[in-house]
């Protein structure tokens, strides 16, 4: 399958990241073009639509959030499948889902995203077929819409049941007296690699985004203290709201944690690192984690020089504006500074247990 990719001007500086998202699902990418000023009706300009009509591709991927009317208009104009950035991320999640919980949450997010699209399709069908306020009765689209609404309610109930089970497990850990450490961070930062290093497990890792969708928990000894460590789903810039809500049960593990390890890919440019840290902090704020003890783990230091690492450390400290959060450079893959990280986690957990 060949896909054409439309990238908004605001994402040009993140072009490699956007294309990597596309290639996670569609390896064969045709042309990539920038949309400087989105059209209200079709998002893409009339000139670009004319060019696309003459090209041989199977699907158009727009790396922005489209309105239902824009998607429908693009499909009508191009006679091709059209998906936006939210749909693409949901496809990636669906491909990586392993557990029942992950599958349910992805299905809920897809239903929430698709329902407005179906509703708009019904409106367009009626506009084309009705005269005035007269109608020919119930439409097939409407039956499909109400079927999806019923399915959405059922999935919500099932997710609530899974959430209660997770809460019971968490309460059991708390009764046993184990503090909880959550590993968070931008996607592909090396969270699962760090989790494997701390737990001595071999959970799947990979260069593609969102290898981890279901949280993994394991008991780890940090010298004198035993704690439960949880690996969580990766964050991403401009994560669709429906995805964030659907994965609340996953992020609940972070909200209930005693200490957060924010894993950062130090091999990226400083500006990107700061933007990703700001994205992570913003998501933490949305799930009520402001003020929790936090350690920024600068991972992949084996890929940068000592001078570059010093520059990143200083730039990150300035960006954090003298916060109480600690910063520690490590390489989870090469086992560099992991002992120092263990000592730091131990000291932070001792403070938490004293409180």
Short mmCIF file of C-alpha atoms in Angstrom, two decimals:
data_model
loop_
_atom_site.label_atom_id
_atom_site.label_comp_id
_atom_site.label_asym_id
_atom_site.label_seq_id
_atom_site.Cartn_x
_atom_site.Cartn_y
_atom_site.Cartn_z
CA UNK A 1 0.00 0.00 0.00
CA UNK A 2 1.36 3.41 -1.03
CA UNK A 3 0.41 6.42 1.08
CA UNK A 4 0.73 10.15 0.46
CA UNK A 5 1.45 12.20 3.59
CA UNK A 6 0.28 15.76 4.29
CA UNK A 7 2.15 17.48 7.13
CA UNK A 8 1.03 20.83 8.58
CA UNK A 9 3.59 23.63 8.72
CA UNK A 10 3.60 23.53 12.55
CA UNK A 11 5.04 19.99 12.47
CA UNK A 12 7.81 20.55 9.90
CA UNK A 13 10.52 20.66 12.58
CA UNK A 14 9.26 17.26 13.80
CA UNK A 15 9.08 15.78 10.29
CA UNK A 16 11.24 12.73 11.12
CA UNK A 17 9.01 11.89 14.08
CA UNK A 18 5.81 12.28 12.04
CA UNK A 19 7.12 10.08 9.21
CA UNK A 20 8.28 7.43 11.69
CA UNK A 21 4.70 7.29 12.99
CA UNK A 22 3.39 6.76 9.45
CA UNK A 23 5.99 4.08 8.64
CA UNK A 24 5.03 2.14 11.76
CA UNK A 25 1.85 1.16 9.87
CA UNK A 26 2.57 2.02 6.22
CA UNK A 27 6.19 1.25 5.23
CA UNK A 28 5.79 2.55 1.65
CA UNK A 29 5.50 6.34 1.75
CA UNK A 30 5.11 8.14 -1.58
CA UNK A 31 5.27 11.93 -1.49
CA UNK A 32 5.36 14.07 1.64
CA UNK A 33 4.03 17.61 1.24
CA UNK A 34 3.58 20.53 3.63
CA UNK A 35 0.23 22.26 4.15
CA UNK A 36 0.99 25.90 4.94
CA UNK A 37 -2.57 27.21 5.26
CA UNK A 38 -5.28 24.56 5.78
CA UNK A 39 -8.51 24.94 3.86
CA UNK A 40 -11.64 25.06 6.00
CA UNK A 41 -13.49 22.74 3.62
CA UNK A 42 -10.92 20.13 2.55
CA UNK A 43 -7.84 21.02 4.64
CA UNK A 44 -5.72 20.66 1.47
CA UNK A 45 -5.76 23.43 -1.15
CA UNK A 46 -7.59 23.01 -4.47
CA UNK A 47 -4.26 23.06 -6.35
CA UNK A 48 -2.85 20.22 -4.26
CA UNK A 49 -6.09 18.25 -4.61
CA UNK A 50 -5.76 18.51 -8.39
CA UNK A 51 -2.19 17.18 -8.21
CA UNK A 52 -3.22 14.29 -5.93
CA UNK A 53 -5.98 13.19 -8.33
CA UNK A 54 -3.33 12.40 -10.94
CA UNK A 55 -1.17 10.29 -8.63
CA UNK A 56 -1.35 6.56 -8.04
CA UNK A 57 -1.64 6.02 -4.29
CA UNK A 58 -3.95 4.07 -2.00
CA UNK A 59 -4.44 6.28 1.04
CA UNK A 60 -3.91 9.86 2.17
CA UNK A 61 -2.54 10.38 5.69
CA UNK A 62 -2.97 13.89 7.09
CA UNK A 63 -0.76 14.44 10.14
CA UNK A 64 -3.19 16.80 11.83
CA UNK A 65 -6.59 16.54 13.51
CA UNK A 66 -9.26 16.86 10.83
CA UNK A 67 -12.90 17.78 11.28
CA UNK A 68 -15.44 15.15 10.13
CA UNK A 69 -16.53 17.46 7.29
CA UNK A 70 -12.95 17.75 6.04
CA UNK A 71 -12.48 13.96 5.99
CA UNK A 72 -15.76 13.42 4.12
CA UNK A 73 -14.97 16.16 1.60
CA UNK A 74 -11.48 14.73 0.96
CA UNK A 75 -12.88 11.23 0.41
CA UNK A 76 -15.45 12.60 -2.04
CA UNK A 77 -12.84 14.63 -3.92
CA UNK A 78 -10.10 11.98 -4.11
CA UNK A 79 -12.11 8.73 -4.05
CA UNK A 80 -9.39 7.39 -1.73
CA UNK A 81 -9.21 6.40 1.93
CA UNK A 82 -8.29 9.33 4.17
CA UNK A 83 -7.11 9.17 7.78
CA UNK A 84 -5.86 11.88 10.12
CA UNK A 85 -3.17 11.79 12.79
CA UNK A 86 -5.56 10.59 15.51
CA UNK A 87 -6.75 7.67 13.38
CA UNK A 88 -3.13 6.75 12.59
CA UNK A 89 -2.13 6.69 16.27
CA UNK A 90 -5.15 4.52 17.04
CA UNK A 91 -4.13 2.12 14.25
CA UNK A 92 -0.65 1.88 15.77
CA UNK A 93 -2.18 1.17 19.17
CA UNK A 94 -4.46 -1.50 17.68
CA UNK A 95 -1.48 -3.24 16.03
CA UNK A 96 0.47 -3.32 19.29
CA UNK A 97 -2.38 -4.25 21.64
CA UNK A 98 -1.80 -7.55 23.41
CA UNK A 99 -3.93 -7.61 26.54
CA UNK A 100 -7.71 -7.50 26.77
CA UNK A 101 -7.46 -4.17 28.60
CA UNK A 102 -5.41 -2.53 25.83
CA UNK A 103 -7.77 -3.83 23.14
CA UNK A 104 -10.83 -2.53 25.00
CA UNK A 105 -9.31 0.90 25.52
CA UNK A 106 -8.26 1.17 21.88
CA UNK A 107 -11.73 0.15 20.74
CA UNK A 108 -13.28 2.80 22.99
CA UNK A 109 -10.94 5.48 21.60
CA UNK A 110 -11.75 4.42 18.01
CA UNK A 111 -15.48 4.54 18.73
CA UNK A 112 -15.20 8.00 20.27
CA UNK A 113 -13.24 9.23 17.26
CA UNK A 114 -15.46 7.62 14.60
CA UNK A 115 -18.90 8.50 15.99
CA UNK A 116 -18.77 12.21 14.98
CA UNK A 117 -17.61 11.08 11.51
CA UNK A 118 -20.59 8.72 11.15
CA UNK A 119 -22.92 11.45 12.41
CA UNK A 120 -21.59 13.85 9.77
CA UNK A 121 -21.98 11.18 7.06
CA UNK A 122 -25.65 10.82 8.06
CA UNK A 123 -26.09 14.59 7.74
CA UNK A 124 -24.53 14.60 4.27
CA UNK A 125 -26.71 11.68 3.17
CA UNK A 126 -29.84 13.51 4.28
CA UNK A 127 -28.81 16.77 2.67
CA UNK A 128 -28.39 14.95 -0.62
CA UNK A 129 -31.64 12.98 -0.48
CA UNK A 130 -34.19 15.03 1.47
CA UNK A 131 -36.40 17.86 0.27
CA UNK A 132 -36.83 20.49 2.96
CA UNK A 133 -37.66 18.92 6.28
CA UNK A 134 -39.22 15.81 4.74
CA UNK A 135 -37.40 12.50 5.11
CA UNK A 136 -37.66 8.94 3.91
CA UNK A 137 -37.36 7.38 7.38
CA UNK A 138 -34.41 5.76 9.10
CA UNK A 139 -31.13 5.46 7.19
CA UNK A 140 -28.60 2.63 7.21
CA UNK A 141 -26.00 5.06 8.55
CA UNK A 142 -28.27 5.81 11.50
CA UNK A 143 -28.62 2.12 12.40
CA UNK A 144 -24.84 1.79 12.27
CA UNK A 145 -24.46 4.91 14.43
CA UNK A 146 -26.80 3.61 17.16
CA UNK A 147 -25.11 0.21 17.03
CA UNK A 148 -21.75 1.93 17.69
CA UNK A 149 -23.27 3.93 20.55
CA UNK A 150 -24.49 0.71 22.20
CA UNK A 151 -21.06 -0.87 21.71
CA UNK A 152 -19.40 2.22 23.24
CA UNK A 153 -21.51 1.89 26.39
CA UNK A 154 -20.69 -1.81 26.66
CA UNK A 155 -16.95 -1.23 26.24
CA UNK A 156 -17.05 1.52 28.89
CA UNK A 157 -18.61 -0.94 31.37
CA UNK A 158 -15.96 -3.58 30.60
CA UNK A 159 -13.15 -1.05 31.03
CA UNK A 160 -14.62 0.04 34.36
CA UNK A 161 -14.55 -3.60 35.48
CA UNK A 162 -10.86 -3.90 34.45
CA UNK A 163 -10.12 -0.63 36.25
CA UNK A 164 -11.63 -1.95 39.49
CA UNK A 165 -9.52 -5.12 39.20
CA UNK A 166 -6.39 -3.00 38.74
CA UNK A 167 -7.36 -0.86 41.75
CA UNK A 168 -7.72 -3.99 43.91
CA UNK A 169 -4.23 -5.14 42.88
CA UNK A 170 -2.84 -1.72 43.69
CA UNK A 171 -4.52 -1.72 47.12
CA UNK A 172 -3.03 -5.15 47.80
CA UNK A 173 0.47 -3.83 47.00
CA UNK A 174 -0.12 -0.86 49.31
CA UNK A 175 -1.28 -3.14 52.14
CA UNK A 176 1.93 -5.13 51.74
CA UNK A 177 3.81 -1.85 52.18
CA UNK A 178 5.50 -1.62 48.79
CA UNK A 179 6.06 1.90 47.43
CA UNK A 180 5.27 2.35 43.74
CA UNK A 181 7.70 3.69 41.10
CA UNK A 182 6.26 4.58 37.66
CA UNK A 183 8.45 4.84 34.55
CA UNK A 184 7.10 7.43 32.12
CA UNK A 185 8.46 9.37 29.16
CA UNK A 186 8.21 10.15 25.50
CA UNK A 187 7.73 7.21 23.15
CA UNK A 188 11.01 5.52 22.05
CA UNK A 189 12.96 7.11 24.94
CA UNK A 190 14.01 3.70 26.30
CA UNK A 191 11.47 3.19 29.13
CA UNK A 192 11.14 -0.57 28.65
CA UNK A 193 14.92 -0.94 28.29
CA UNK A 194 15.29 0.74 31.70
CA UNK A 195 12.48 -1.43 33.11
CA UNK A 196 14.29 -4.54 31.86
CA UNK A 197 17.59 -3.33 33.36
CA UNK A 198 16.01 -2.73 36.80
CA UNK A 199 13.92 -5.91 36.85
CA UNK A 200 16.33 -8.23 34.96
CA UNK A 201 13.42 -9.17 32.66
CA UNK A 202 13.32 -9.28 28.85
CA UNK A 203 10.13 -7.47 27.88
CA UNK A 204 9.81 -6.56 24.17
CA UNK A 205 11.57 -3.38 23.05
CA UNK A 206 11.73 -1.82 19.61
CA UNK A 207 12.56 1.33 17.65
CA UNK A 208 8.95 1.83 16.52
CA UNK A 209 6.59 4.03 18.60
CA UNK A 210 4.28 2.54 21.24
CA UNK A 211 5.85 -0.90 21.70
CA UNK A 212 4.40 -0.77 25.24
CA UNK A 213 0.65 -0.28 25.58
CA UNK A 214 -0.22 -2.31 28.67
CA UNK A 215 1.54 -1.36 31.93
CA UNK A 216 3.96 -3.98 33.26
CA UNK A 217 4.68 -4.15 37.00
CA UNK A 218 7.42 -6.03 38.85
CA UNK A 219 8.95 -5.98 42.32
CA UNK A 220 12.47 -4.53 42.45
CA UNK A 221 14.94 -4.14 45.33
CA UNK A 222 16.63 -0.73 45.47
CA UNK A 223 19.33 -1.74 47.97
CA UNK A 224 17.45 -1.51 51.30
CA UNK A 225 13.97 -0.85 49.90
CA UNK A 226 11.66 -3.05 47.86
CA UNK A 227 9.29 -1.29 45.47
CA UNK A 228 6.93 -2.13 42.63
CA UNK A 229 8.15 -0.66 39.32
CA UNK A 230 5.67 -0.09 36.47
CA UNK A 231 6.48 0.53 32.80
CA UNK A 232 3.80 2.66 31.11
CA UNK A 233 2.64 3.71 27.63
CA UNK A 234 4.82 6.33 25.95
CA UNK A 235 3.74 9.95 25.62
CA UNK A 236 3.67 11.86 22.35
CA UNK A 237 3.25 15.48 21.34
CA UNK A 238 -0.37 16.48 20.70
CA UNK A 239 -1.77 13.16 21.89
CA UNK A 240 -5.45 13.05 20.81
CA UNK A 241 -7.75 13.76 23.80
CA UNK A 242 -9.80 10.60 23.20
CA UNK A 243 -6.61 8.51 23.37
CA UNK A 244 -5.55 10.18 26.63
CA UNK A 245 -8.97 9.52 28.16
CA UNK A 246 -9.14 5.95 26.88
CA UNK A 247 -5.75 5.17 28.42
CA UNK A 248 -6.61 6.72 31.76
CA UNK A 249 -6.53 3.27 33.42
CA UNK A 250 -2.93 2.93 32.24
CA UNK A 251 -2.02 6.43 33.42
CA UNK A 252 -3.79 5.74 36.72
CA UNK A 253 -0.69 3.73 37.66
CA UNK A 254 1.28 6.97 37.34
CA UNK A 255 -1.27 9.02 39.29
CA UNK A 256 -1.10 6.56 42.21
CA UNK A 257 2.70 6.23 42.23
CA UNK A 258 5.06 7.43 44.98
CA UNK A 259 7.94 8.29 42.64
CA UNK A 260 8.10 8.99 38.90
CA UNK A 261 11.06 8.29 36.62
CA UNK A 262 10.78 10.44 33.47
CA UNK A 263 12.98 8.80 30.82
CA UNK A 264 14.44 11.22 28.22
CA UNK A 265 16.29 10.41 24.99
CA UNK A 266 19.50 12.47 25.31
CA UNK A 267 20.58 11.74 21.72
CA UNK A 268 18.04 14.25 20.37
CA UNK A 269 18.64 18.01 19.89
CA UNK A 270 18.27 20.09 23.06
CA UNK A 271 15.20 21.93 21.77
CA UNK A 272 13.44 18.62 21.07
CA UNK A 273 14.41 17.28 24.50
CA UNK A 274 12.92 20.33 26.23
CA UNK A 275 9.73 20.13 24.12
CA UNK A 276 9.32 16.45 25.00
CA UNK A 277 9.86 17.11 28.71
CA UNK A 278 7.23 19.88 28.53
CA UNK A 279 4.83 17.46 26.81
CA UNK A 280 5.38 14.86 29.55
CA UNK A 281 4.91 17.44 32.30
CA UNK A 282 1.71 18.68 30.65
CA UNK A 283 0.25 15.16 30.55
CA UNK A 284 1.25 14.59 34.19
CA UNK A 285 -0.58 17.80 35.08
CA UNK A 286 -3.73 16.60 33.32
CA UNK A 287 -3.81 13.36 35.34
CA UNK A 288 -3.17 15.13 38.66
CA UNK A 289 0.52 14.36 39.24
CA UNK A 290 1.91 17.84 39.90
CA UNK A 291 4.17 17.95 42.94
CA UNK A 292 5.01 14.23 43.00
CA UNK A 293 8.69 13.30 43.54
CA UNK A 294 10.25 13.04 40.08
CA UNK A 295 13.63 12.02 38.65
CA UNK A 296 14.52 12.93 35.07
CA UNK A 297 16.53 10.02 33.66
CA UNK A 298 18.67 11.19 30.72
CA UNK A 299 18.96 7.91 28.81
CA UNK A 300 21.21 6.90 25.86
CA UNK A 301 24.22 8.92 27.04
CA UNK A 302 26.45 6.37 25.26
CA UNK A 303 25.35 8.10 22.02
CA UNK A 304 26.49 11.62 22.99
CA UNK A 305 29.85 13.23 23.84
CA UNK A 306 30.67 14.50 27.33
CA UNK A 307 30.54 18.15 26.15
CA UNK A 308 27.16 17.58 24.52
CA UNK A 309 25.85 15.88 27.66
CA UNK A 310 26.97 18.82 29.79
CA UNK A 311 25.15 21.21 27.43
CA UNK A 312 21.96 19.12 27.65
CA UNK A 313 22.13 18.93 31.46
CA UNK A 314 22.55 22.71 31.76
CA UNK A 315 19.80 23.43 29.22
CA UNK A 316 17.40 21.05 30.97
CA UNK A 317 18.13 22.60 34.36
CA UNK A 318 17.32 26.05 32.94
CA UNK A 319 14.10 24.74 31.38
CA UNK A 320 13.01 23.17 34.67
CA UNK A 321 13.52 26.56 36.31
CA UNK A 322 15.20 25.44 39.55
CA UNK A 323 12.61 22.77 40.34
CA UNK A 324 13.35 20.14 43.00
CA UNK A 325 13.38 17.36 40.40
CA UNK A 326 16.66 15.46 40.08
CA UNK A 327 18.45 14.84 36.76
CA UNK A 328 20.67 11.80 36.27
CA UNK A 329 22.43 10.67 33.04
CA UNK A 330 22.36 6.92 32.30
CA UNK A 331 22.51 4.36 29.54
CA UNK A 332 20.00 1.59 30.25
CA UNK A 333 21.24 -0.47 27.32
CA UNK A 334 24.97 -0.20 28.22
CA UNK A 335 24.37 -0.32 32.01
CA UNK A 336 26.03 3.08 32.61
CA UNK A 337 25.21 4.90 35.91
CA UNK A 338 22.41 2.44 36.74
CA UNK A 339 23.90 1.88 40.22
CA UNK A 340 23.81 5.65 40.81
CA UNK A 341 20.17 5.71 39.69
CA UNK A 342 19.34 2.89 42.13
CA UNK A 343 20.95 4.87 44.96
CA UNK A 344 19.00 8.00 44.01
CA UNK A 345 15.70 6.08 43.83
CA UNK A 346 16.44 4.53 47.23
CA UNK A 347 17.06 7.94 48.85
CA UNK A 348 13.89 9.41 47.31
CA UNK A 349 11.78 6.44 48.46
CA UNK A 350 13.16 6.78 51.99
CA UNK A 351 11.84 10.36 52.08
CA UNK A 352 8.45 9.17 50.81
CA UNK A 353 8.23 6.41 53.44
CA UNK A 354 9.17 8.87 56.21
CA UNK A 355 6.26 11.10 55.19
#
